[in-house]
Every structure is written in structure tokens, then in C-alpha cells.
Backbone as a printed PyTorch tensor [residue, N CA C, xyz], in Angstrom:
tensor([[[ -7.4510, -18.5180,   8.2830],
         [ -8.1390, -18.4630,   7.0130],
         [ -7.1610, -17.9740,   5.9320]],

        [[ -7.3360, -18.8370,   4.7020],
         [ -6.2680, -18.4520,   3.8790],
         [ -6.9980, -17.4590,   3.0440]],

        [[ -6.5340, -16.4550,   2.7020],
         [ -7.1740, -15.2690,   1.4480],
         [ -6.7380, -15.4100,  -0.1610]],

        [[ -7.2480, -16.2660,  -0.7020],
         [ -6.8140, -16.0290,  -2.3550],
         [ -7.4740, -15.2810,  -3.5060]],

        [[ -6.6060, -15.0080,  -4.0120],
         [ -7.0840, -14.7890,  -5.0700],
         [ -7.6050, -15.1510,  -6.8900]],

        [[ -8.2470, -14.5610,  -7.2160],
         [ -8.0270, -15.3790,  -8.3680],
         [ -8.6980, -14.0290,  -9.7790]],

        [[ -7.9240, -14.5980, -11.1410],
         [ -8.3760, -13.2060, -12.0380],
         [ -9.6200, -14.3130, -13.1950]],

        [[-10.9070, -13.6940, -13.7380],
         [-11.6050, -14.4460, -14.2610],
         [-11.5120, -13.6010, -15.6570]],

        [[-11.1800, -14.6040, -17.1140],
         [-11.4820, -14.3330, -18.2830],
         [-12.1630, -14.2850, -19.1790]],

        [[-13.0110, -13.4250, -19.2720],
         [-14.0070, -13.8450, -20.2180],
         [-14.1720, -12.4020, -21.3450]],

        [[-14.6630, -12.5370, -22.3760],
         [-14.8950, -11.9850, -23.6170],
         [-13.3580, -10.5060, -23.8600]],

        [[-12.2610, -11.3260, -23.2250],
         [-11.1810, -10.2590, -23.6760],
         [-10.7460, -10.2590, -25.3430]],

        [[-10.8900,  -9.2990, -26.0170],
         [-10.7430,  -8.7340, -27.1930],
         [ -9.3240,  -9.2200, -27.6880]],

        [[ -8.2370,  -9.1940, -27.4480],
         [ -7.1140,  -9.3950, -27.3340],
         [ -6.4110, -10.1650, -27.1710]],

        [[ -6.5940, -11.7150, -27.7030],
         [ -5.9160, -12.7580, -27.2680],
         [ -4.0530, -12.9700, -26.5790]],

        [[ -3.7060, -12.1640, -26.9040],
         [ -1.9530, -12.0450, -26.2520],
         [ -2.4330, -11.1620, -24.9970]],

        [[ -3.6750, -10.3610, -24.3880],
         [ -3.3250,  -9.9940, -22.9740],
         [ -3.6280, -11.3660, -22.1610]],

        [[ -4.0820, -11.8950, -22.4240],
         [ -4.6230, -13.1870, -21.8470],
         [ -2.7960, -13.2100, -20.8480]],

        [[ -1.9480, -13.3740, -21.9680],
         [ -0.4710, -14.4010, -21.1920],
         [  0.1500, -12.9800, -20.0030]],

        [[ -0.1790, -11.8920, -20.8220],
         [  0.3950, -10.6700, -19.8420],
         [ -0.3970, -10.8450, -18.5080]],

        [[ -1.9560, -10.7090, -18.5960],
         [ -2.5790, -11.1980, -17.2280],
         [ -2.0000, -12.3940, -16.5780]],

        [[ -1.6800, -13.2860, -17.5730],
         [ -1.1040, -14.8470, -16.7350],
         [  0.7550, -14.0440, -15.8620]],

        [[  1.0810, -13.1460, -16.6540],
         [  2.4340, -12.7450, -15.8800],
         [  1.9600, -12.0960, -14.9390]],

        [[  1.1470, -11.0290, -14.7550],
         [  0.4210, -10.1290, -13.8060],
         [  0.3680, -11.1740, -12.7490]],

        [[ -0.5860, -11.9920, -13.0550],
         [ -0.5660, -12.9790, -12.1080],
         [ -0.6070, -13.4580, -11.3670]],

        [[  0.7780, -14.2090, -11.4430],
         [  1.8660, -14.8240, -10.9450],
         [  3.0720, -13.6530, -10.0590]],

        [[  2.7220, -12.8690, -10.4440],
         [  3.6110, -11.4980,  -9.9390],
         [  3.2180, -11.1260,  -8.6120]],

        [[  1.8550, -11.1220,  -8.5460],
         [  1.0120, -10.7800,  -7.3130],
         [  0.4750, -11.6490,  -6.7470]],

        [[  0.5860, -13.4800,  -6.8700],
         [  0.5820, -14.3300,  -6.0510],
         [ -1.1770, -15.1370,  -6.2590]],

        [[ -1.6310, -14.7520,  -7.4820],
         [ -2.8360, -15.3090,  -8.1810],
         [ -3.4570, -16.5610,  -7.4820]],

        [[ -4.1380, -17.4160,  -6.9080],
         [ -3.9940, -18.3540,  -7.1470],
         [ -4.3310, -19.2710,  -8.1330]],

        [[ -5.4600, -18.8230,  -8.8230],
         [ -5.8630, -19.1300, -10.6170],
         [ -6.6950, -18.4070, -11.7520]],

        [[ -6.0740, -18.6770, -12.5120],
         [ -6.9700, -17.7170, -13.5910],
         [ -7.8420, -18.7370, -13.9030]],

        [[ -8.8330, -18.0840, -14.0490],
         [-10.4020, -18.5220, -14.7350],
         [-10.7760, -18.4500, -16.3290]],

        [[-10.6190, -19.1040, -16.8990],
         [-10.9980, -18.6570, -18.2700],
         [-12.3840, -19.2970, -18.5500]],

        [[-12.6980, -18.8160, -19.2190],
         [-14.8780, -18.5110, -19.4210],
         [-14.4000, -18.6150, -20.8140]],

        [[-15.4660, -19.7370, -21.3990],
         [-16.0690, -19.5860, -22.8750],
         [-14.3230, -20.4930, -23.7330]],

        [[-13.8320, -19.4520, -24.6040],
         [-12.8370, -20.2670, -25.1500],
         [-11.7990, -20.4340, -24.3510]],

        [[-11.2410, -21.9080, -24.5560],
         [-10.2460, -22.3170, -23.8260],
         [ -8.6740, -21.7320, -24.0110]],

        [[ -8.3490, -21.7240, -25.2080],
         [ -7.4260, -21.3380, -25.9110],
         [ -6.8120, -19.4540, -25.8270]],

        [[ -5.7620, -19.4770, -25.3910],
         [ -5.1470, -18.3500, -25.2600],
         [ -4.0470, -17.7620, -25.4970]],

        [[ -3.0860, -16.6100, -26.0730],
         [ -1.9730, -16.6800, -26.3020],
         [ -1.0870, -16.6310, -25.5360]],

        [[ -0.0480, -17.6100, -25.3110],
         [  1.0060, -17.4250, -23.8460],
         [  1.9380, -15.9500, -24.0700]],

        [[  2.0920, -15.2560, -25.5820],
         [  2.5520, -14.1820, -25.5400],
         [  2.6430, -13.2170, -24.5840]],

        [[  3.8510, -13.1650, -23.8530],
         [  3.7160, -11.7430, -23.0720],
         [  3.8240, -12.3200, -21.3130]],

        [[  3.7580, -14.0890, -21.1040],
         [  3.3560, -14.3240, -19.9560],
         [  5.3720, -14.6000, -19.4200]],

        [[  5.9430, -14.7330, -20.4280],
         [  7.6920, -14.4750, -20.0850],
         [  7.7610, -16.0080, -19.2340]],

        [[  6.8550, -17.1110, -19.4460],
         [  7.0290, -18.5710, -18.6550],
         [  6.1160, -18.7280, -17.3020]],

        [[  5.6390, -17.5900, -17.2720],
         [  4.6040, -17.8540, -15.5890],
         [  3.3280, -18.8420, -16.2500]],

        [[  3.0920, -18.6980, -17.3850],
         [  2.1620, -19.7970, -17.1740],
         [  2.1320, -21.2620, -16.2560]],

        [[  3.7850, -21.7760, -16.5190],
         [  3.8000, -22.3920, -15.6900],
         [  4.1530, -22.8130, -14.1610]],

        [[  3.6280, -21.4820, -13.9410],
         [  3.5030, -21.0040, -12.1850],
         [  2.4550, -20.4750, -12.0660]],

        [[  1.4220, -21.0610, -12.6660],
         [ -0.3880, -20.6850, -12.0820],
         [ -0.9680, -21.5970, -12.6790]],

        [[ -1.9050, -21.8590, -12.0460],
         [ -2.8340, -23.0510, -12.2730],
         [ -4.0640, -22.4750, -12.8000]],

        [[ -4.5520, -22.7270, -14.0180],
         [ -5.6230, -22.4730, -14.9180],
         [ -7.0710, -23.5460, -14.6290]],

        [[ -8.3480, -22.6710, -15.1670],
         [ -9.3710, -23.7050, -14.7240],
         [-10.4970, -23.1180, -15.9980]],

        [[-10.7220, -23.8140, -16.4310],
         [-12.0930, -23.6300, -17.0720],
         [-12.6570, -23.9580, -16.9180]],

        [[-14.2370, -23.1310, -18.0600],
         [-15.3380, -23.0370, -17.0830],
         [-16.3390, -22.6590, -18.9620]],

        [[-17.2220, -23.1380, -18.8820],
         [-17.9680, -23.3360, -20.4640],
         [-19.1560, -21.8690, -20.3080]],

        [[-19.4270, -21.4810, -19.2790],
         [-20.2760, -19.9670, -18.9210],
         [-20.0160, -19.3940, -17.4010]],

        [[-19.7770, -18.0870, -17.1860],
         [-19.7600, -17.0780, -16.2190],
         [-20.6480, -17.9770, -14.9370]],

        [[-21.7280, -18.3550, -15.4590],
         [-22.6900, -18.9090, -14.0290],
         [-21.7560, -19.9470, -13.6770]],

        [[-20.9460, -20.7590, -14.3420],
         [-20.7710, -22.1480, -13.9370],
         [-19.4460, -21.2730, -13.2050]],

        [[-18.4300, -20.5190, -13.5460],
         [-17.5000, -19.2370, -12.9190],
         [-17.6330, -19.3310, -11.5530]],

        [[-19.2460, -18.4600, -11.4980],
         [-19.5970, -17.7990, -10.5010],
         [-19.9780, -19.4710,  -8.9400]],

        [[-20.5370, -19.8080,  -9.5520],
         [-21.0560, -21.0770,  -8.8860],
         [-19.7440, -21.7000,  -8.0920]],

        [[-18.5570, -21.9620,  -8.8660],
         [-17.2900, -22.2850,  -8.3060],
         [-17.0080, -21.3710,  -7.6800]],

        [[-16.6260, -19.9840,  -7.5890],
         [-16.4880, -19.2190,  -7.0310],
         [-16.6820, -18.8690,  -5.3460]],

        [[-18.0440, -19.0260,  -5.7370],
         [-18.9250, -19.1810,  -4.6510],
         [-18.6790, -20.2340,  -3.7180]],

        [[-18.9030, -21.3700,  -4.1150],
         [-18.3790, -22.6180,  -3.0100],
         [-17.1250, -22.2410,  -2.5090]],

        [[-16.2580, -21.4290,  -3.1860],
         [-14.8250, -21.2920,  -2.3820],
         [-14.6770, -19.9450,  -1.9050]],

        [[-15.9950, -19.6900,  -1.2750],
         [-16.1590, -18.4190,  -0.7190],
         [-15.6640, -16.8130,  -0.7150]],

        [[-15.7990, -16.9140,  -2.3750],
         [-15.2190, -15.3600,  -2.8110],
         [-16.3160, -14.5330,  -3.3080]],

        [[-15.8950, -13.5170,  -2.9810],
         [-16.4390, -12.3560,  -3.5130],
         [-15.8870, -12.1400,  -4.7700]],

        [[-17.0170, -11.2930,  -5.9800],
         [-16.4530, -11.5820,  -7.1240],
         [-16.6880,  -9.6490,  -7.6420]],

        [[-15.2100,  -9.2160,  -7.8290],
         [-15.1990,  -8.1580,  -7.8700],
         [-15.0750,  -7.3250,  -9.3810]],

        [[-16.0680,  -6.2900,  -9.8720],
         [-15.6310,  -6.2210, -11.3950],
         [-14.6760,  -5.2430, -11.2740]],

        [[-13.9460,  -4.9380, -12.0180],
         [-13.2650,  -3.9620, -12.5700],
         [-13.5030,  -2.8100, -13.6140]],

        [[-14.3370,  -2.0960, -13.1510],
         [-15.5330,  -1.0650, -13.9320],
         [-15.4100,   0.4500, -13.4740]],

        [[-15.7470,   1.2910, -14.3330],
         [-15.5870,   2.2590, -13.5690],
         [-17.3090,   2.6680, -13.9140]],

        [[-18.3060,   2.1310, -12.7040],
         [-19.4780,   2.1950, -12.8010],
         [-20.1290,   2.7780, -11.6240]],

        [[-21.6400,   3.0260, -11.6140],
         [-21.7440,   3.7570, -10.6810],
         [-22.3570,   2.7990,  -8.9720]],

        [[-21.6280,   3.5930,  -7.7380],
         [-21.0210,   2.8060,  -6.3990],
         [-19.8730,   1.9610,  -6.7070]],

        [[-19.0020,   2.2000,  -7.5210],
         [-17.9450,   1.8200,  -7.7930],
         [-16.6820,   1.9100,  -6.4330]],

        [[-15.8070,   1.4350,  -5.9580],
         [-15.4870,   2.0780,  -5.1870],
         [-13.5580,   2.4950,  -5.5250]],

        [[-12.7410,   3.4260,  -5.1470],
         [-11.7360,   3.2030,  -5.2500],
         [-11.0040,   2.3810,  -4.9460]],

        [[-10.0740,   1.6430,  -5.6840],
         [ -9.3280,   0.5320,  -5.1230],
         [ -7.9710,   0.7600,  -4.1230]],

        [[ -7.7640,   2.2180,  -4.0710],
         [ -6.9910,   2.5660,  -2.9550],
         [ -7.6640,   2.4520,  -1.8390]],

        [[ -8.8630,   2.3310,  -1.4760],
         [ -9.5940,   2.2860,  -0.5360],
         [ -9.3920,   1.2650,   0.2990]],

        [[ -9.1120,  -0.1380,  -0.6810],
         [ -8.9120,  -1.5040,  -0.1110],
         [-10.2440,  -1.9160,   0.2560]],

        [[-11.2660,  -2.0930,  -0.4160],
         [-12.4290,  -2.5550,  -0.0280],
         [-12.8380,  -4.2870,  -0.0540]],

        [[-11.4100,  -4.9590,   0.4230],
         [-11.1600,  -6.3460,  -0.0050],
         [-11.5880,  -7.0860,   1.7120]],

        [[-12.3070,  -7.8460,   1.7150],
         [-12.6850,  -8.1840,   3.0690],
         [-12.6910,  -9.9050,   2.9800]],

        [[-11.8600, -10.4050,   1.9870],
         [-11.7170, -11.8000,   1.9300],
         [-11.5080, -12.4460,   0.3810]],

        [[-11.2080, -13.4170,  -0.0260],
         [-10.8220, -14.1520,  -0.5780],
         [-12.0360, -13.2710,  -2.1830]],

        [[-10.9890, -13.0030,  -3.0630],
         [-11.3310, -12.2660,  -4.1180],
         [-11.1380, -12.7940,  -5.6000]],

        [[-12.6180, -12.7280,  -6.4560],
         [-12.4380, -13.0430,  -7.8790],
         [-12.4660, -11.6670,  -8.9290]],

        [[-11.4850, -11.0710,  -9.4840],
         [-11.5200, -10.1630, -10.0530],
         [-11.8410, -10.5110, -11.6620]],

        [[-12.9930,  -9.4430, -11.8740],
         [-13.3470,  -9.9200, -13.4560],
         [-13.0900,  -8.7040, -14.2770]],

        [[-12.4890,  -8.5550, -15.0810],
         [-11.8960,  -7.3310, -15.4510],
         [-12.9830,  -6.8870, -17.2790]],

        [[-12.8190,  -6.2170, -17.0960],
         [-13.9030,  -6.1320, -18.7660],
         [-12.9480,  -6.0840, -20.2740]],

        [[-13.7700,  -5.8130, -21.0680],
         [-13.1580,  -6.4800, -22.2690],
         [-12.1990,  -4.7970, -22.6590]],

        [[-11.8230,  -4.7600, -23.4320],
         [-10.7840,  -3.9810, -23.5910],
         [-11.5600,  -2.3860, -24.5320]],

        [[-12.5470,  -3.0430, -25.3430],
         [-13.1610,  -1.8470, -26.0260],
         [-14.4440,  -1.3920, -25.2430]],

        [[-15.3320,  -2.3620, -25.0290],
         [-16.3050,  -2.0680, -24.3920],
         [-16.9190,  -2.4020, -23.0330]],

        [[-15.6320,  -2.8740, -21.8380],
         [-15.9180,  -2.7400, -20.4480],
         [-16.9590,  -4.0860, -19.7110]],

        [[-17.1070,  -4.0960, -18.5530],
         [-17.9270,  -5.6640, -18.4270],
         [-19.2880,  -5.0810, -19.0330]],

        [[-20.0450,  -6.1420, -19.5100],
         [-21.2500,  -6.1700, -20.2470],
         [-22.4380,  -6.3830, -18.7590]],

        [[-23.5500,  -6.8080, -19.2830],
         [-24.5140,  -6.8330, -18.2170],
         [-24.1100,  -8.0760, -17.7620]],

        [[-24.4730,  -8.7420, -18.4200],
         [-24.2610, -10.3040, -17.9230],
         [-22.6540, -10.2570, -16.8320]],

        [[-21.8150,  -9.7470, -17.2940],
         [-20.9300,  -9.6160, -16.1920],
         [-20.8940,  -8.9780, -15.0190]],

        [[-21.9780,  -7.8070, -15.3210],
         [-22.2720,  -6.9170, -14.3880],
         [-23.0080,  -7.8780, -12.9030]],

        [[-23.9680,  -8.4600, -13.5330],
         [-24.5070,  -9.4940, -12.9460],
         [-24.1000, -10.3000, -11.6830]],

        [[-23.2440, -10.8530, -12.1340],
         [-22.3140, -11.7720, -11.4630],
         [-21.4640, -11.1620, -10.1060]],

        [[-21.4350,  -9.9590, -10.3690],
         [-20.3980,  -9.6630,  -9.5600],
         [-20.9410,  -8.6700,  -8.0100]],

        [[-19.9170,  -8.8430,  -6.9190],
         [-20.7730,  -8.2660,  -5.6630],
         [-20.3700,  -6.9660,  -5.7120]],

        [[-19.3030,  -6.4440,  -6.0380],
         [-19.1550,  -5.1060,  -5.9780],
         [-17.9310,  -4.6280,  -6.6700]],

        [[-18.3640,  -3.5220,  -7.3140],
         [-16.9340,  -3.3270,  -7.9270],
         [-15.6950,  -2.3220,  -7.4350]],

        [[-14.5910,  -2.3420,  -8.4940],
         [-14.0430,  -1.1040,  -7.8640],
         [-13.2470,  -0.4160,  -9.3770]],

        [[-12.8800,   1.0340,  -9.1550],
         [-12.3460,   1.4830, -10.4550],
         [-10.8740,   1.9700,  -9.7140]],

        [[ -9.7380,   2.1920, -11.0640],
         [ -8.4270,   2.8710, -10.9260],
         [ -9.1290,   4.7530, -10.4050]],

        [[ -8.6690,   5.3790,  -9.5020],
         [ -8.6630,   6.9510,  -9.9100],
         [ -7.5850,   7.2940, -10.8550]],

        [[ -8.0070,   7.8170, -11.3830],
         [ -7.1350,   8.5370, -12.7200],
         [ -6.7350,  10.1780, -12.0180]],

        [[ -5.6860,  10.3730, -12.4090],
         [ -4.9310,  11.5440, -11.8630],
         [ -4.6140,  12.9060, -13.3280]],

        [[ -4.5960,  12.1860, -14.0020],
         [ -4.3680,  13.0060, -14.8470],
         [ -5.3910,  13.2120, -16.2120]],

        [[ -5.2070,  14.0200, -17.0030],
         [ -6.3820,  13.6550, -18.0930],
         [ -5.7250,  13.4180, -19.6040]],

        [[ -6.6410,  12.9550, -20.4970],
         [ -6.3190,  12.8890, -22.0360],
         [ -6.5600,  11.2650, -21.8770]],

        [[ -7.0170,  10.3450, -21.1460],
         [ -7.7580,   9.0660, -21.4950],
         [ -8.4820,   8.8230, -19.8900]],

        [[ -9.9800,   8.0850, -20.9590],
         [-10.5750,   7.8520, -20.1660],
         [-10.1310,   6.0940, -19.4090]],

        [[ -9.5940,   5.4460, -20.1540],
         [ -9.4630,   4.0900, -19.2570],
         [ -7.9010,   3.4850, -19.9060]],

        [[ -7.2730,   2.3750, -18.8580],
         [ -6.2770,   1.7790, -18.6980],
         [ -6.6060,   0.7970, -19.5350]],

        [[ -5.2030,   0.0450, -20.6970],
         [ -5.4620,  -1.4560, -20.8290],
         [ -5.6140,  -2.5770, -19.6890]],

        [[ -6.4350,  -3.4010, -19.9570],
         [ -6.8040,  -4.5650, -19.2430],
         [ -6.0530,  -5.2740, -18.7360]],

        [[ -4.7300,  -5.4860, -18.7500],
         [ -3.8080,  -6.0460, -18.1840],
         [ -2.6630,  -4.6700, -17.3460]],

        [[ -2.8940,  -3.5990, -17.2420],
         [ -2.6690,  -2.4240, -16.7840],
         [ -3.4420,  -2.3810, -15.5380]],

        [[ -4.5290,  -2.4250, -15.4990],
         [ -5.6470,  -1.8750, -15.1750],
         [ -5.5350,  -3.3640, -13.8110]],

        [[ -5.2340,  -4.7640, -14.5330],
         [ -5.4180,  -5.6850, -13.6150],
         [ -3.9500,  -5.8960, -12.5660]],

        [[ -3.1890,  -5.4740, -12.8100],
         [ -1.7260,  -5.0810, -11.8040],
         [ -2.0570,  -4.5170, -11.4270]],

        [[ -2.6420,  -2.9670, -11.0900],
         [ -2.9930,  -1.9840, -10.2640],
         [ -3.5370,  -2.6680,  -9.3410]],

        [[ -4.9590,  -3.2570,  -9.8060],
         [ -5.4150,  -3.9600,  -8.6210],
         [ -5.1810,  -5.4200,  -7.7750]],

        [[ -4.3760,  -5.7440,  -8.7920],
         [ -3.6850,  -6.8090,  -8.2840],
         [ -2.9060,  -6.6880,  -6.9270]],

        [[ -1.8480,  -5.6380,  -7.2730],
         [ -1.0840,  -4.9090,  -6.4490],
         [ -1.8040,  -4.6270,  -5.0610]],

        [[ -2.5660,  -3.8350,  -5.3080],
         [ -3.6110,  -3.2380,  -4.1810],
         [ -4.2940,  -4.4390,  -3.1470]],

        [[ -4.7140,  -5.4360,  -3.9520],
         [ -5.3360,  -6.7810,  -3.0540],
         [ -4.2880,  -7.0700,  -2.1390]],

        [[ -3.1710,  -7.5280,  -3.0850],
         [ -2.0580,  -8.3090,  -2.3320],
         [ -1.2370,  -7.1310,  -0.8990]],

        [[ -1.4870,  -5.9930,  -1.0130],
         [ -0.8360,  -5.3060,  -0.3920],
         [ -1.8120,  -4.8430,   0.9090]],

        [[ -2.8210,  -5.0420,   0.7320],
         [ -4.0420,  -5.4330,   1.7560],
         [ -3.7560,  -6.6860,   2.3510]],

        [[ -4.0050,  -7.8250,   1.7450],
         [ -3.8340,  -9.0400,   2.5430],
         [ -2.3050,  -9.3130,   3.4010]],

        [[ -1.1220,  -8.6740,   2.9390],
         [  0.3860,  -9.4210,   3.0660],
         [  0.1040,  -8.7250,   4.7330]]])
């Protein structure tokens, strides 16, 4: 059984993390980013990996989730909500869609929705409560891939 992964985009604030997630990536062996809603994104920041990942759109989250699903993933948010679990934990048990939240105000319900379980960064130190979104998605990027290898 092959284990992939994949990162899903939707309502990010920030059009240039879009290309940093596309470098994230590709770094940790992605197999596609998902983009939800607008198609259009800035390659800023992706240093050429765009063209070493394969992109897919998708016009709403259900139509996301629905693909998702047929290719038998679990769809994981990136929240720090409650049964959240640590992502040092490795709570990855197969082929994973990570949906990461928007940069000011975190996944919404409708994203909440969608997803089977989440997991948050532990924070070690204090003076902020959360990581940028493309920060936040290497950590766990990292963590998947270092589970599955």
C-alpha cells in the first residue's frame, strides 16, 4: 500500500504562502496540493517546485473532500482545537489530507466539518499563540513523512 500525501487550500489570507506551501511541499514528498475555491496563486516563495508537484482543483471543500475520500484519506485539520492531538504523537495511520487554516482566523466550521481528526504544533515556549501557515505546515509535513519513511 502506497501512503500519500497531500496539502488542501482553501480560504488562505495570503496569496504568496500559497508558493511557500508549494516549496514545503515538494520538500516532504507531497503528492498534490489541493486548491479549493480560487484557482490562481502566487508562485512567490515556491524557488521552482511548482514544477515538481502536481496541482488539482476543486470549485468547494465537499467536491475536496469527496475526491479525497475515493482515494482513501483521512483528512486532517491543522487546529489547535479541542481532542486535538499532538503531532509528535504521529497519529497518521494512512494516506493523509492536511487542511491547514487561514492565517488570521484558523479553519472555520465548514472546514471543521470536513475533517476526521485533527492535530496541533506543542508550543514550548511563550509570547505567541500560533505559527504562520506555511511554518506550521513543514512541521507537520515533516512529522507525516518521518512516520511513513
Amino acid at each position: 500500500m502506497v501512503i500519500e500525501s497531500y496539502v488542501v487550500v482553501h480560504n488562505i489570507a495570503k496569496r504568496h504562502n500559497v508558493g511557500t506551501l508549494a516549496r514545503s511541499a515538494t520538500a516532504f514528498g507531497v503528492t498534490e496540493l489541493i486548491l479549493v475555491g480560487r484557482r490562481d496563486f502566487n508562485a512567490f516563495g515556491s524557488h521552482g517546485s511548482t514544477s515538481h508537484l502536481r496541482f488539482r482543483h476543486f470549485h468547494s471543500l465537499l467536491d475536496a473532500r469527496n475526491f479525497l475520500k475515493e482515494k482513501d484519506c483521512d483528512i486532517c485539520g491543522v487546529e489547535i482545537a479541542d481532542g486535538a492531538l499532538p503531532v509528535n504523537e504521529h497519529p497518521f495511520k494512512k494516506s493523509t489530507a492536511f487542511l491547514l487554516g487561514n492565517e488570521g482566523t484558523g479553519l472555520s466550521a465548514k472546514e471543521c466539518e470536513i475533517c476526521d481528526f485533527f492535530v496541533y504544533i506543542p508550543h514550548y515556549g511563550c509570547g505567541t499563540a500560533s505559527l504562520n501557515v506555511t511554518v506550521a505546515a513543514s512541521i507537520v509535513l515533516h512529522h507525516f513523512g518521518g512516520n511513513i519513511v
